Short mmCIF file of C-alpha atoms (C1' of nucleotides) in Angstrom, two decimals:
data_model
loop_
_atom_site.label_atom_id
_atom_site.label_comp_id
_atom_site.label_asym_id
_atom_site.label_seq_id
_atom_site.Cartn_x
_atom_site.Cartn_y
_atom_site.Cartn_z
CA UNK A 1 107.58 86.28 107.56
CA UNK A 2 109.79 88.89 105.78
CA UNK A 3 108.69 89.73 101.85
CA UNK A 4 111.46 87.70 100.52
CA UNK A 5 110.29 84.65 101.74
CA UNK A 6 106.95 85.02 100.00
CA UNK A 7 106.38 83.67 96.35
CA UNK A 8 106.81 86.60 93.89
CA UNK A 9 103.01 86.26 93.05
CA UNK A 10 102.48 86.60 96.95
CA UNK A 11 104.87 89.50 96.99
CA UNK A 12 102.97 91.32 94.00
CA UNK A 13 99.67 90.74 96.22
CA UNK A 14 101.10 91.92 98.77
CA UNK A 15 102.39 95.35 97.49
CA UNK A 16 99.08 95.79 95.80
CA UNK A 17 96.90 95.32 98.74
CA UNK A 18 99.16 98.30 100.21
CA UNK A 19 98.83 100.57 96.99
CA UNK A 20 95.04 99.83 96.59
CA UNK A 21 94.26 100.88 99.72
CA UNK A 22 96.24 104.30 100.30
CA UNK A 23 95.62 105.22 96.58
CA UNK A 24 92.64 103.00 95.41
CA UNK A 25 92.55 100.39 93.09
CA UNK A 26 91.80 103.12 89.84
CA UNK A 27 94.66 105.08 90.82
CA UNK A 28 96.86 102.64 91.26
CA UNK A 29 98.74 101.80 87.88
CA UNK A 30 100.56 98.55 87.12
CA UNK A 31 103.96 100.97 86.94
CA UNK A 32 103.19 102.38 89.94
CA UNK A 33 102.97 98.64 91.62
CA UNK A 34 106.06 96.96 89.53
CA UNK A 35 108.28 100.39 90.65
CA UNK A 36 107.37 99.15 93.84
CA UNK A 37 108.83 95.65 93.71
CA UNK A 38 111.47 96.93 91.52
CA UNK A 39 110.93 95.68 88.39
CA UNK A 40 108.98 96.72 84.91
CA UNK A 41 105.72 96.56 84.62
CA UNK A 42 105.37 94.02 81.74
CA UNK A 43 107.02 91.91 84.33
CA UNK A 44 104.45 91.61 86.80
CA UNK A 45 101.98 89.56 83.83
CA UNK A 46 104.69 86.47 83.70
CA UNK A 47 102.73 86.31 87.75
CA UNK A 48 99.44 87.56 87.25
CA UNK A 49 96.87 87.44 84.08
CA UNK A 50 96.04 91.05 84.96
CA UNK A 51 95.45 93.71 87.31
CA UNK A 52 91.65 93.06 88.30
CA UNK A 53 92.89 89.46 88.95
CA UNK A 54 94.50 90.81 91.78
CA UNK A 55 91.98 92.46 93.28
CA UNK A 56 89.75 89.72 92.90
CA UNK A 57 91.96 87.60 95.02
CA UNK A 58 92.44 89.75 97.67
CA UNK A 59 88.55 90.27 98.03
CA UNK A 60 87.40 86.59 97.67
CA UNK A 61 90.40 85.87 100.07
CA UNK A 62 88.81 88.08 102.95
CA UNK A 63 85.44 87.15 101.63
CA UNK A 64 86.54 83.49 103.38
CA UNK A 65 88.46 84.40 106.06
CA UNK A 66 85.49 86.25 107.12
CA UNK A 67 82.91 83.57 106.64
CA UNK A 68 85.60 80.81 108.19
CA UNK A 69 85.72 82.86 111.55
CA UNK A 70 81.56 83.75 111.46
CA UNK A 71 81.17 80.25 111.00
CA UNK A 72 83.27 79.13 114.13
CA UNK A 73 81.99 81.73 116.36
CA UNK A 74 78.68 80.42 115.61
CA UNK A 75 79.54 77.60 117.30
CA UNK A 76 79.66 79.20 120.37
CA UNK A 77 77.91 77.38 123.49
CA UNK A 78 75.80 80.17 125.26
CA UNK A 79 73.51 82.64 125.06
CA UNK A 80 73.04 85.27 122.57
CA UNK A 81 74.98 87.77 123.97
CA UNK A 82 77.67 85.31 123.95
CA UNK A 83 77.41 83.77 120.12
CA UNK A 84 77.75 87.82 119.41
CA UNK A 85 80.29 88.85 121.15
CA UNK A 86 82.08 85.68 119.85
CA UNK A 87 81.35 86.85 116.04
CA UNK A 88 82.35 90.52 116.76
CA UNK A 89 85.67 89.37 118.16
CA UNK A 90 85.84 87.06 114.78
CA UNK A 91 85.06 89.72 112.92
CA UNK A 92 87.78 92.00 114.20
CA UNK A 93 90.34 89.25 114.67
CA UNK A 94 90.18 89.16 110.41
CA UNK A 95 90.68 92.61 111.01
CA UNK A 96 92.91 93.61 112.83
CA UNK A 97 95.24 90.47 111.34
CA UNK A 98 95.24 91.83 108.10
CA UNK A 99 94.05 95.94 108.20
CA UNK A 100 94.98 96.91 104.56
CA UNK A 101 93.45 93.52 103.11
CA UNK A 102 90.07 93.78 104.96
CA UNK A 103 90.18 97.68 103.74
CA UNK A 104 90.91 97.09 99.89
CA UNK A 105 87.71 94.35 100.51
CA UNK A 106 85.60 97.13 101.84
CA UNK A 107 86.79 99.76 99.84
CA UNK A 108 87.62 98.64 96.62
CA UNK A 109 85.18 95.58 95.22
CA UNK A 110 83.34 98.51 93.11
CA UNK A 111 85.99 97.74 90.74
CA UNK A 112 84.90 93.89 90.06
CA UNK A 113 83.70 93.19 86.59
CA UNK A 114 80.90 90.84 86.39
CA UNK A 115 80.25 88.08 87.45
CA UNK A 116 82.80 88.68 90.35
CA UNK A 117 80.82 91.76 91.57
CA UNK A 118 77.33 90.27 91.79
CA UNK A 119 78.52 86.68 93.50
CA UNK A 120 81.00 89.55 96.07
CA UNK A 121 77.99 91.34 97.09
CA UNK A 122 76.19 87.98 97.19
CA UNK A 123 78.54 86.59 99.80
CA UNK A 124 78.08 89.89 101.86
CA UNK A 125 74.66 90.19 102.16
CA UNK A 126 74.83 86.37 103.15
CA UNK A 127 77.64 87.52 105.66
CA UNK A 128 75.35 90.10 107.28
CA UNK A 129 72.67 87.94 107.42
CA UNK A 130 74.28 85.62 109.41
CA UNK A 131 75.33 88.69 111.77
CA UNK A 132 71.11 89.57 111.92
CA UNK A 133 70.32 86.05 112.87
CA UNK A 134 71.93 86.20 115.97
CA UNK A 135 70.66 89.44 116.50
CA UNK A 136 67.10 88.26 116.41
CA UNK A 137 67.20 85.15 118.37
CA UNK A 138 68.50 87.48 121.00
CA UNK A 139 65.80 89.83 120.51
CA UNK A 140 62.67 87.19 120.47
CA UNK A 141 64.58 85.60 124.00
CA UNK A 142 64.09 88.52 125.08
CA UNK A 143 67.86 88.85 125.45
CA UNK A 144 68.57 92.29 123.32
CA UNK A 145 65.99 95.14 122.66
CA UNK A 146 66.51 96.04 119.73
CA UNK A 147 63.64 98.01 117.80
CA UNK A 148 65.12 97.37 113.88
CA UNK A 149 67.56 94.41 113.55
CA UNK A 150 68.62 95.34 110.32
CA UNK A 151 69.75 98.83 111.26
CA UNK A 152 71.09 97.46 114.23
CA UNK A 153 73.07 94.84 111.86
CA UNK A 154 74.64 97.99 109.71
CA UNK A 155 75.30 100.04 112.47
CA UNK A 156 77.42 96.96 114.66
CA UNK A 157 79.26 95.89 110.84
CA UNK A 158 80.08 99.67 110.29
CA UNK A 159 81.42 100.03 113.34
CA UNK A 160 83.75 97.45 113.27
CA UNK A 161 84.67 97.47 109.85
CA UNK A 162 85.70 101.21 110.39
CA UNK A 163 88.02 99.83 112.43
CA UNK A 164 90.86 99.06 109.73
CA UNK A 165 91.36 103.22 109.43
CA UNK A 166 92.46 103.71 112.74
CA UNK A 167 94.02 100.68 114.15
CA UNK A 168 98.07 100.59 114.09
CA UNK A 169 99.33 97.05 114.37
CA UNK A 170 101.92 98.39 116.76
CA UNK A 171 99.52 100.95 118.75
CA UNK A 172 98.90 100.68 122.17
CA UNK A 173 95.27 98.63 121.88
CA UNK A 174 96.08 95.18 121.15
CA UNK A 175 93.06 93.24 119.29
CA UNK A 176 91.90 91.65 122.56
CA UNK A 177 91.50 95.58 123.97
CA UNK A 178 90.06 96.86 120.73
CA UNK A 179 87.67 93.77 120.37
CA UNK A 180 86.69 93.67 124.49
CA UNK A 181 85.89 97.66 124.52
CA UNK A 182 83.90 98.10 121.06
CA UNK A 183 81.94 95.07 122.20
CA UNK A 184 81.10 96.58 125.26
CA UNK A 185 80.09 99.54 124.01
CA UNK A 186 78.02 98.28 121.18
CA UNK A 187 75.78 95.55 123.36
CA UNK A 188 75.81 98.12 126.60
CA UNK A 189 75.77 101.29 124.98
CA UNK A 190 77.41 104.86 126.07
CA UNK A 191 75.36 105.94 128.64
CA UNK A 192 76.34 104.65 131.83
CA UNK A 193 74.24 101.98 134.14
CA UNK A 194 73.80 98.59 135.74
CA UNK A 195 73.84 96.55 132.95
CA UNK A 196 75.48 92.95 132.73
CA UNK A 197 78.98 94.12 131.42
CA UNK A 198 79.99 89.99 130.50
CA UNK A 199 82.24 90.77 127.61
CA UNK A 200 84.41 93.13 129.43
CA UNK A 201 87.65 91.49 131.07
CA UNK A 202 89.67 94.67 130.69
CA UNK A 203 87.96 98.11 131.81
CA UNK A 204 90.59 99.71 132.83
CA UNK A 205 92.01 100.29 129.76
CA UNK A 206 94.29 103.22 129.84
CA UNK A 207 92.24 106.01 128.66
CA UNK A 208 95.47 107.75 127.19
CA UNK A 209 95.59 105.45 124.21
CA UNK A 210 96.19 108.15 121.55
CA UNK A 211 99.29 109.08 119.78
CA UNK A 212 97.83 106.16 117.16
CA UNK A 213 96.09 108.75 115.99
CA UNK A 214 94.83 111.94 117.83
CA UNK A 215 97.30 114.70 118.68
CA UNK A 216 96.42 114.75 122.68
CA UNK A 217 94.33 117.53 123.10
CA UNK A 218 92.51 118.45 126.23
CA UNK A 219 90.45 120.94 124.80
CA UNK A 220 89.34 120.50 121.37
CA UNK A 221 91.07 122.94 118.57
CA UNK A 222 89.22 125.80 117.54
CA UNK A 223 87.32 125.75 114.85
CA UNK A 224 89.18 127.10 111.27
CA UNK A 225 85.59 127.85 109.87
CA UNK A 226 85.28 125.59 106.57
CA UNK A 227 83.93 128.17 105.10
CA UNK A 228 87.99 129.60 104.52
CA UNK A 229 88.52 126.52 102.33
CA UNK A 230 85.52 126.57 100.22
CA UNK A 231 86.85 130.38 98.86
CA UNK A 232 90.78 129.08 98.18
CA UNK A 233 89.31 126.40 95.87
CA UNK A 234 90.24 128.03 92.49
CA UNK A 235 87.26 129.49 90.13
CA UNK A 236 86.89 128.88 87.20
CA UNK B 1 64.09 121.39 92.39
CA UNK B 2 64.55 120.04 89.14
CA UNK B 3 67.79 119.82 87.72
CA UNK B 4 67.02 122.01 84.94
CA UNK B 5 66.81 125.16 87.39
CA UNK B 6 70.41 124.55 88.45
CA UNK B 7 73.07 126.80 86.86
CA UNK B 8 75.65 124.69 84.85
CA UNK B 9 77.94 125.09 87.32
CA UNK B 10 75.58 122.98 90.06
CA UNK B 11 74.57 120.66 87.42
CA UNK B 12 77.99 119.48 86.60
CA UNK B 13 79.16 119.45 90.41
CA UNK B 14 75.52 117.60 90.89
CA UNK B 15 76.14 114.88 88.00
CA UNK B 16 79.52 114.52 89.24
CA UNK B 17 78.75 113.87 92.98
CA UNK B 18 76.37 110.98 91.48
CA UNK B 19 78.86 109.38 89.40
CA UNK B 20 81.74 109.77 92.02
CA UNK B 21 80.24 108.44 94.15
CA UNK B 22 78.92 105.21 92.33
CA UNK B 23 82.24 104.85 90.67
CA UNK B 24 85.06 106.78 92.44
CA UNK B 25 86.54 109.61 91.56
CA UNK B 26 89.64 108.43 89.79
CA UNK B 27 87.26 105.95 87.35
CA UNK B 28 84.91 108.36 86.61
CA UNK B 29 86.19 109.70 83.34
CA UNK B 30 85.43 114.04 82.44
CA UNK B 31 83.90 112.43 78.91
CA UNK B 32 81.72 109.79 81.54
CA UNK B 33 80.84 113.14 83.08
CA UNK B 34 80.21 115.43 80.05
CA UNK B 35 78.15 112.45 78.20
CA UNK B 36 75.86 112.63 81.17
CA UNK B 37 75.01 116.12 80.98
CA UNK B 38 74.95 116.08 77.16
CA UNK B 39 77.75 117.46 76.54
CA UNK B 40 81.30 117.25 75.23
CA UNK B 41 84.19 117.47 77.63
CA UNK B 42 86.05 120.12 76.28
CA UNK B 43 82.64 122.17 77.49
CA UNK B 44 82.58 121.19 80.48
CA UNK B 45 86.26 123.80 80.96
CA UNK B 46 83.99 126.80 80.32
CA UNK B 47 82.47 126.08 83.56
CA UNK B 48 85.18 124.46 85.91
CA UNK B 49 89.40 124.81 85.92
CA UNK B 50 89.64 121.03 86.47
CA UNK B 51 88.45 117.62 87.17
CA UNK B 52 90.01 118.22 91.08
CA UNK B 53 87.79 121.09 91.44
CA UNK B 54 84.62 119.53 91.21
CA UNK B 55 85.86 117.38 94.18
CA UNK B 56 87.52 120.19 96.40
CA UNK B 57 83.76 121.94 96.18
CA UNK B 58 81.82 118.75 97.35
CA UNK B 59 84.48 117.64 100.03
CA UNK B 60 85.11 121.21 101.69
CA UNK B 61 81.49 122.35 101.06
CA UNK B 62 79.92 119.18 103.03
CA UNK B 63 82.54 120.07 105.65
CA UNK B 64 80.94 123.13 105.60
CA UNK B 65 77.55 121.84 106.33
CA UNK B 66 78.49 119.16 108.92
CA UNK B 67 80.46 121.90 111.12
CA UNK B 68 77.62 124.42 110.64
CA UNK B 69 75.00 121.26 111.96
CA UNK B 70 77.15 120.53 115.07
CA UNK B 71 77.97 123.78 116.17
CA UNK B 72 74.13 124.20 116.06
CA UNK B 73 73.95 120.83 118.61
CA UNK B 74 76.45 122.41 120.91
CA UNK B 75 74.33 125.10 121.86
CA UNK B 76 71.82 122.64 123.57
CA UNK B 77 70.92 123.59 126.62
CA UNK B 78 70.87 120.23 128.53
CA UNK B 79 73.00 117.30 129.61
CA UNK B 80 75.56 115.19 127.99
CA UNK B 81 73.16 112.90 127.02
CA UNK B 82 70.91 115.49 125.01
CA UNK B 83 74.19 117.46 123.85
CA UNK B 84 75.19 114.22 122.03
CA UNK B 85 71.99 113.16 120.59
CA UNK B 86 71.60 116.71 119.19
CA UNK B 87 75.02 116.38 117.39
CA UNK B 88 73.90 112.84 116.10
CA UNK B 89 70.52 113.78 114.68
CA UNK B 90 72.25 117.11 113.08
CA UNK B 91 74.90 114.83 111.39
CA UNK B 92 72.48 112.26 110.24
CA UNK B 93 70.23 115.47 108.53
CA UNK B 94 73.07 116.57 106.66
CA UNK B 95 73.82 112.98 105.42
CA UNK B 96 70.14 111.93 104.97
CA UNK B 97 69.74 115.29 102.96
CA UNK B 98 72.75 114.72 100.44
CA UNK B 99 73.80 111.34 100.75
CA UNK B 100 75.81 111.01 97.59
CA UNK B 101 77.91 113.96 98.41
CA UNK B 102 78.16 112.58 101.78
CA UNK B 103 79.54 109.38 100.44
CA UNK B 104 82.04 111.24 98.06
CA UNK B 105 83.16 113.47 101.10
CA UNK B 106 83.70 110.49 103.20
CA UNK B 107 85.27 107.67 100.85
CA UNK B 108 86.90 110.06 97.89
CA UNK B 109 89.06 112.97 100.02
CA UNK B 110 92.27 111.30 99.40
CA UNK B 111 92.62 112.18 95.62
CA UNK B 112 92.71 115.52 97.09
CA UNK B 113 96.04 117.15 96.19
CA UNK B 114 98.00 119.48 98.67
CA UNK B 115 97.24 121.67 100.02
CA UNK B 116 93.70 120.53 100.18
CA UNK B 117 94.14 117.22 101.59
CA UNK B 118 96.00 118.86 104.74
CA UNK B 119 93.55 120.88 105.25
CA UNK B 120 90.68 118.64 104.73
CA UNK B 121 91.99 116.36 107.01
CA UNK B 122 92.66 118.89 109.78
CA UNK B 123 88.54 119.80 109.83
CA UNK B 124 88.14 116.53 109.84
CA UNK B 125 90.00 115.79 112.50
CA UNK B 126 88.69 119.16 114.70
CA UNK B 127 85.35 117.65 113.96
CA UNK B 128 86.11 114.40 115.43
CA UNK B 129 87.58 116.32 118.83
CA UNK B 130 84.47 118.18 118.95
CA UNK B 131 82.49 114.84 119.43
CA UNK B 132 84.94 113.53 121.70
CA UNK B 133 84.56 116.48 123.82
CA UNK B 134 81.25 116.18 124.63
CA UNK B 135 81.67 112.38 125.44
CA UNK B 136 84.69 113.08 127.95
CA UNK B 137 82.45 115.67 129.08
CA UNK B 138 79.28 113.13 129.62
CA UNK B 139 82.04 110.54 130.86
CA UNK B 140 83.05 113.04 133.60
CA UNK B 141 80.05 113.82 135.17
CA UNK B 142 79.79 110.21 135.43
CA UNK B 143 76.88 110.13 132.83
CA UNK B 144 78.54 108.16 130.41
CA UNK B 145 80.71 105.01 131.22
CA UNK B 146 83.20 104.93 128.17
CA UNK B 147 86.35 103.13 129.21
CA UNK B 148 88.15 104.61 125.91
CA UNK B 149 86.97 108.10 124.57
CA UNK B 150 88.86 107.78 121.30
CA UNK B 151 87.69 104.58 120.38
CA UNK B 152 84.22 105.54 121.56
CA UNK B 153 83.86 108.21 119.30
CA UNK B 154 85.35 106.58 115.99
CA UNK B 155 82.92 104.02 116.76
CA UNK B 156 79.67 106.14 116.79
CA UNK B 157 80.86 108.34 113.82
CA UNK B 158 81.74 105.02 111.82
CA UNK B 159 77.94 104.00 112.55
CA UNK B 160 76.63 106.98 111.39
CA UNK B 161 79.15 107.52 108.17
CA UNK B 162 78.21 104.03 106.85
CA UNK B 163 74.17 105.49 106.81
CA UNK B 164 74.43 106.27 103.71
CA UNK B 165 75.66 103.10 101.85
CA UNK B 166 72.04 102.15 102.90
CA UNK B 167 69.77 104.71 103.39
CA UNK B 168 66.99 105.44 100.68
CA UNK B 169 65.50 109.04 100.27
CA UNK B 170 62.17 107.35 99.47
CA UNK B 171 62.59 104.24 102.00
CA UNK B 172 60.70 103.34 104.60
CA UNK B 173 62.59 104.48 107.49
CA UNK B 174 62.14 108.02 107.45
CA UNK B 175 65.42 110.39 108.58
CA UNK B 176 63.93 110.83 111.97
CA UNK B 177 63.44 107.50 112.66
CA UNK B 178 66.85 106.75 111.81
CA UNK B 179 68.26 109.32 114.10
CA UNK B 180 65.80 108.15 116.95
CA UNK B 181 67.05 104.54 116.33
CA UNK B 182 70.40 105.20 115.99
CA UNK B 183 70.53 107.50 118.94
CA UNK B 184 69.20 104.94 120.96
CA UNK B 185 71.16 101.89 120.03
CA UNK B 186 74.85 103.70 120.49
CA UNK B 187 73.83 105.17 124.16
CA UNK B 188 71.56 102.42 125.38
CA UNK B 189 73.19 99.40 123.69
CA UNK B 190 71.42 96.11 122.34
CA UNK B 191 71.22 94.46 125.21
CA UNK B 192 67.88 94.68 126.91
CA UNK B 193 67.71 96.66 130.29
CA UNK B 194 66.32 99.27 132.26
CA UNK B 195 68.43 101.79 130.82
CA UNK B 196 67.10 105.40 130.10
CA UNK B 197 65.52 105.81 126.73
CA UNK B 198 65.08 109.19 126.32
CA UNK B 199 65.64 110.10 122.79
CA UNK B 200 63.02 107.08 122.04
CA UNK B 201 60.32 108.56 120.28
CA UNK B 202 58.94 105.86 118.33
CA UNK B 203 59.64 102.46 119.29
CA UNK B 204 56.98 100.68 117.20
CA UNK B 205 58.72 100.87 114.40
CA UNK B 206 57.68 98.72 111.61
CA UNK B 207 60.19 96.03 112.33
CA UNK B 208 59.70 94.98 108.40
CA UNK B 209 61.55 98.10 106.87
CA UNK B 210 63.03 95.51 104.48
CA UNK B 211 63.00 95.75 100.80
CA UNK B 212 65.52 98.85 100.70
CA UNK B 213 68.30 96.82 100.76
CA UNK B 214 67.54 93.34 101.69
CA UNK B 215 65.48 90.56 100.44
CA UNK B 216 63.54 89.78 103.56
CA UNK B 217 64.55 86.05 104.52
CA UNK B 218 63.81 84.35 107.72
CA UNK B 219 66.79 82.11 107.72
CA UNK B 220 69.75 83.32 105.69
CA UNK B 221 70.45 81.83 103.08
CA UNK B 222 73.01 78.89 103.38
CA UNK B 223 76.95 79.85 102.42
CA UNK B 224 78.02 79.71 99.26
CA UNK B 225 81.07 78.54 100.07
CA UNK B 226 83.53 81.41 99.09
CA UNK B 227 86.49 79.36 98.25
CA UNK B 228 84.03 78.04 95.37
CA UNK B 229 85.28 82.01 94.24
CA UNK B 230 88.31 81.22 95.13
CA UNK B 231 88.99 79.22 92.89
CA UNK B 232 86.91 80.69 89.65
CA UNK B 233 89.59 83.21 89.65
CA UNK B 234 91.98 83.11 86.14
CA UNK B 235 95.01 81.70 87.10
CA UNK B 236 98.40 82.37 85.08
"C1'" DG C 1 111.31 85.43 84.81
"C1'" DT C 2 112.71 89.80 83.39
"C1'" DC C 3 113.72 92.79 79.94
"C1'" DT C 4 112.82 96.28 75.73
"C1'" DA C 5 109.72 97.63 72.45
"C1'" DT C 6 105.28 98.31 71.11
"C1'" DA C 7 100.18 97.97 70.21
"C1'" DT C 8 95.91 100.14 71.26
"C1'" DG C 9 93.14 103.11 73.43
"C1'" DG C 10 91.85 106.27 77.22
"C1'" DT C 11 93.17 110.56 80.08
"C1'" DG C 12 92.89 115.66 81.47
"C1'" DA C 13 93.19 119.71 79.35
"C1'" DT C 14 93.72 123.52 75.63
"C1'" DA C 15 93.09 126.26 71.06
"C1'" DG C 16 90.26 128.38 68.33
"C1'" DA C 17 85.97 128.41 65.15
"C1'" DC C 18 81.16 129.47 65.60
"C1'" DG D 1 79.01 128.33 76.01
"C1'" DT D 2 79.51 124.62 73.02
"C1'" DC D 3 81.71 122.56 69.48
"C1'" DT D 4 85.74 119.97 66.66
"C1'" DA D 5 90.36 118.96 66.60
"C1'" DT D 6 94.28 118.01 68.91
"C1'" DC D 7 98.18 117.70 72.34
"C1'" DA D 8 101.01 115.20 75.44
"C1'" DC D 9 100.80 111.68 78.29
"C1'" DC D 10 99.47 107.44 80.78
"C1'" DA D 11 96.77 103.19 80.94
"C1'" DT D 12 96.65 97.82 80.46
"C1'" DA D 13 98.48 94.34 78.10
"C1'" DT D 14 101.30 91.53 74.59
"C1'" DA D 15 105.46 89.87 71.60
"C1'" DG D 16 109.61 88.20 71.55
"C1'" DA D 17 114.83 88.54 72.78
"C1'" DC D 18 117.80 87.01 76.44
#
DNA sequence: GTCTATATGGTGATAGAC
DNA sequence: GTCTATCACCATATAGAC
């Protein structure tokens, strides 16, 4: 699927989901984006009515990709533990398919005008809610122990969401790794113990996985006290 | 203390934070600024060399304040276990105690221009090792079982980052509640077990500490179906 | 469908009066 | 330290030729 065999309204998607999220959606300017595909900038509206169009598409896009996947893992046959693991690994399947899509959705829907913005953050709060349901049922089963579902709904959704700033399509993790290891540590925690480790097939991921994004360091750097930086910042 | 006891200086880099943060840095406008102070812009020059200024003081001074928390936690005299709970509550103070200008450090460094953003991202990324240190140290001694280090530590600073997109100064859920509830959720996991819970202080926590952010429901609410959005979106 | 030319208004920042 | 006036530039978007 190389860019010339997209549609050129694709293709302007495309180059804007890229733009908006290394630079943002404000600071990205319609020359900045038609420079990109080669062309002038008046060109781009014979595609697109206008530039918040765009990002409205890309969010409402995720928005259902998101809520398609939830809504098959919820399917899932099994226990608790099960029906969540299956939604994490939905969740980060979106993810990990389409990084600087789902990060423009996270990032960027500020910039909706109404009524786009209210019926976005309407679809996300259903979204998480969804994500707490299962997280209750386990929790009156008996199954999880958790002490404040909602907090424990933010915490899992941050976690993975953070995912799209780190994760290189052609790192070492593959999804299956990334999905299998963060789900593992979310339902069975850090500190080690006998717990029922179900979701892990793979623990023996190498533990040199960096290079995606860490210089390897066996000893952390030094610290160059902040405090340097603060004084080069130019008075006025 | 009231705003009106802060020099200009802190009032403008005070107002700014707020509005940065609730509309990003490159939408929020110096006249957007100066009109919220009462001011014109061209007044607000007597005070600050530029628009990048204001940000360079709120991302490298909150650097400043996180490094100065966890170098604080490192001293703790204790296990792994304790050594990383210390460095989560102290990063969840300094968030809980300014978490606009945590927001703005966290989601608007990238408009910094060089050499800032170098910089910025090096402490940021010596911060990061810092953390990961004391989880390969925990995962030595065979206190912690964390099959990938790197991963393990993105994913408990993500959790803690995304606090404050939710967390209310006046809410319910009181900063060390949050720590003790956090804390225990990324070592011990969701999953129900006879794990160690020793950073548990309160568990009774009122398990309705809705209302900040959600409308309490007992079912979610039904999809919406997103494509409906889909396809309210201006076409050419 | 892409171009040039342009309308209209917002942007960060400065000069200089008070 | 704040103001008015202004500069030089960039923003989104449209009109109309090709």
């Amino acid at each position: 699927m190389t860019t010339s065999t997209l549609s050129r309204k694709d293709q302007i998607e495309q180059t804007a989901t890229a733009l908006f999220k290394s630079r943002g959606y404000a600071a990205t300017s319609m020359r900045d984006l038609a420079t990109e595909l080669g062309l002038e900038a008046a060109s781009l509206y014979s595609h697109i009515k206008s530039k918040e169009e765009i990002l409205q598409r890309i969010c409402f896009r995720m928005a259902n990709e998101f809520f398609e996947g939830l809504m098959q893992a919820e399917k899932t046959i099994g226990n608790s533990t099960q029906k969540l693991e299956a939604a994490i690994k939905s969740h980060l399947t979106v993810l990990t398919k389409q990084p600087a899509a789902s990060a423009v959705f996270q990032n960027e829907w500020k910039h909706l005008s109404e009524p786009f913005l209210s019926n976005f953050l309407k679809l996300r709060h259903d979204y998480e809610n969804h994500f707490r349901q299962i997280i209750q049922e386990g929790n009156a089963s008996g199954e999880f122990a958790v002490a404040d579902e909602k907090m424990a709904t933010l915490m899992l959704l941050s976690s993975l969401n953070f995912v799209h700033a780190w994760y290189k399509p052609y790192g070492k993790l593959s999804p299956q790794q990334i999905s299998d290891t963060l789900s593992n540590m979310l339902l069975n925690g850090i500190v080690s113990g006998g717990k029922s480790q179900t979701a892990v097939r793979d623990l023996s991921i190498p533990n040199q996985s960096d290079g995606d994004v860490y210089i390897p360091a066996q000893k952390p750097a030094g610290f160059k006290n902040p405090k340097e930086q603060l004084k080069n910042i130019h008075q006025n």
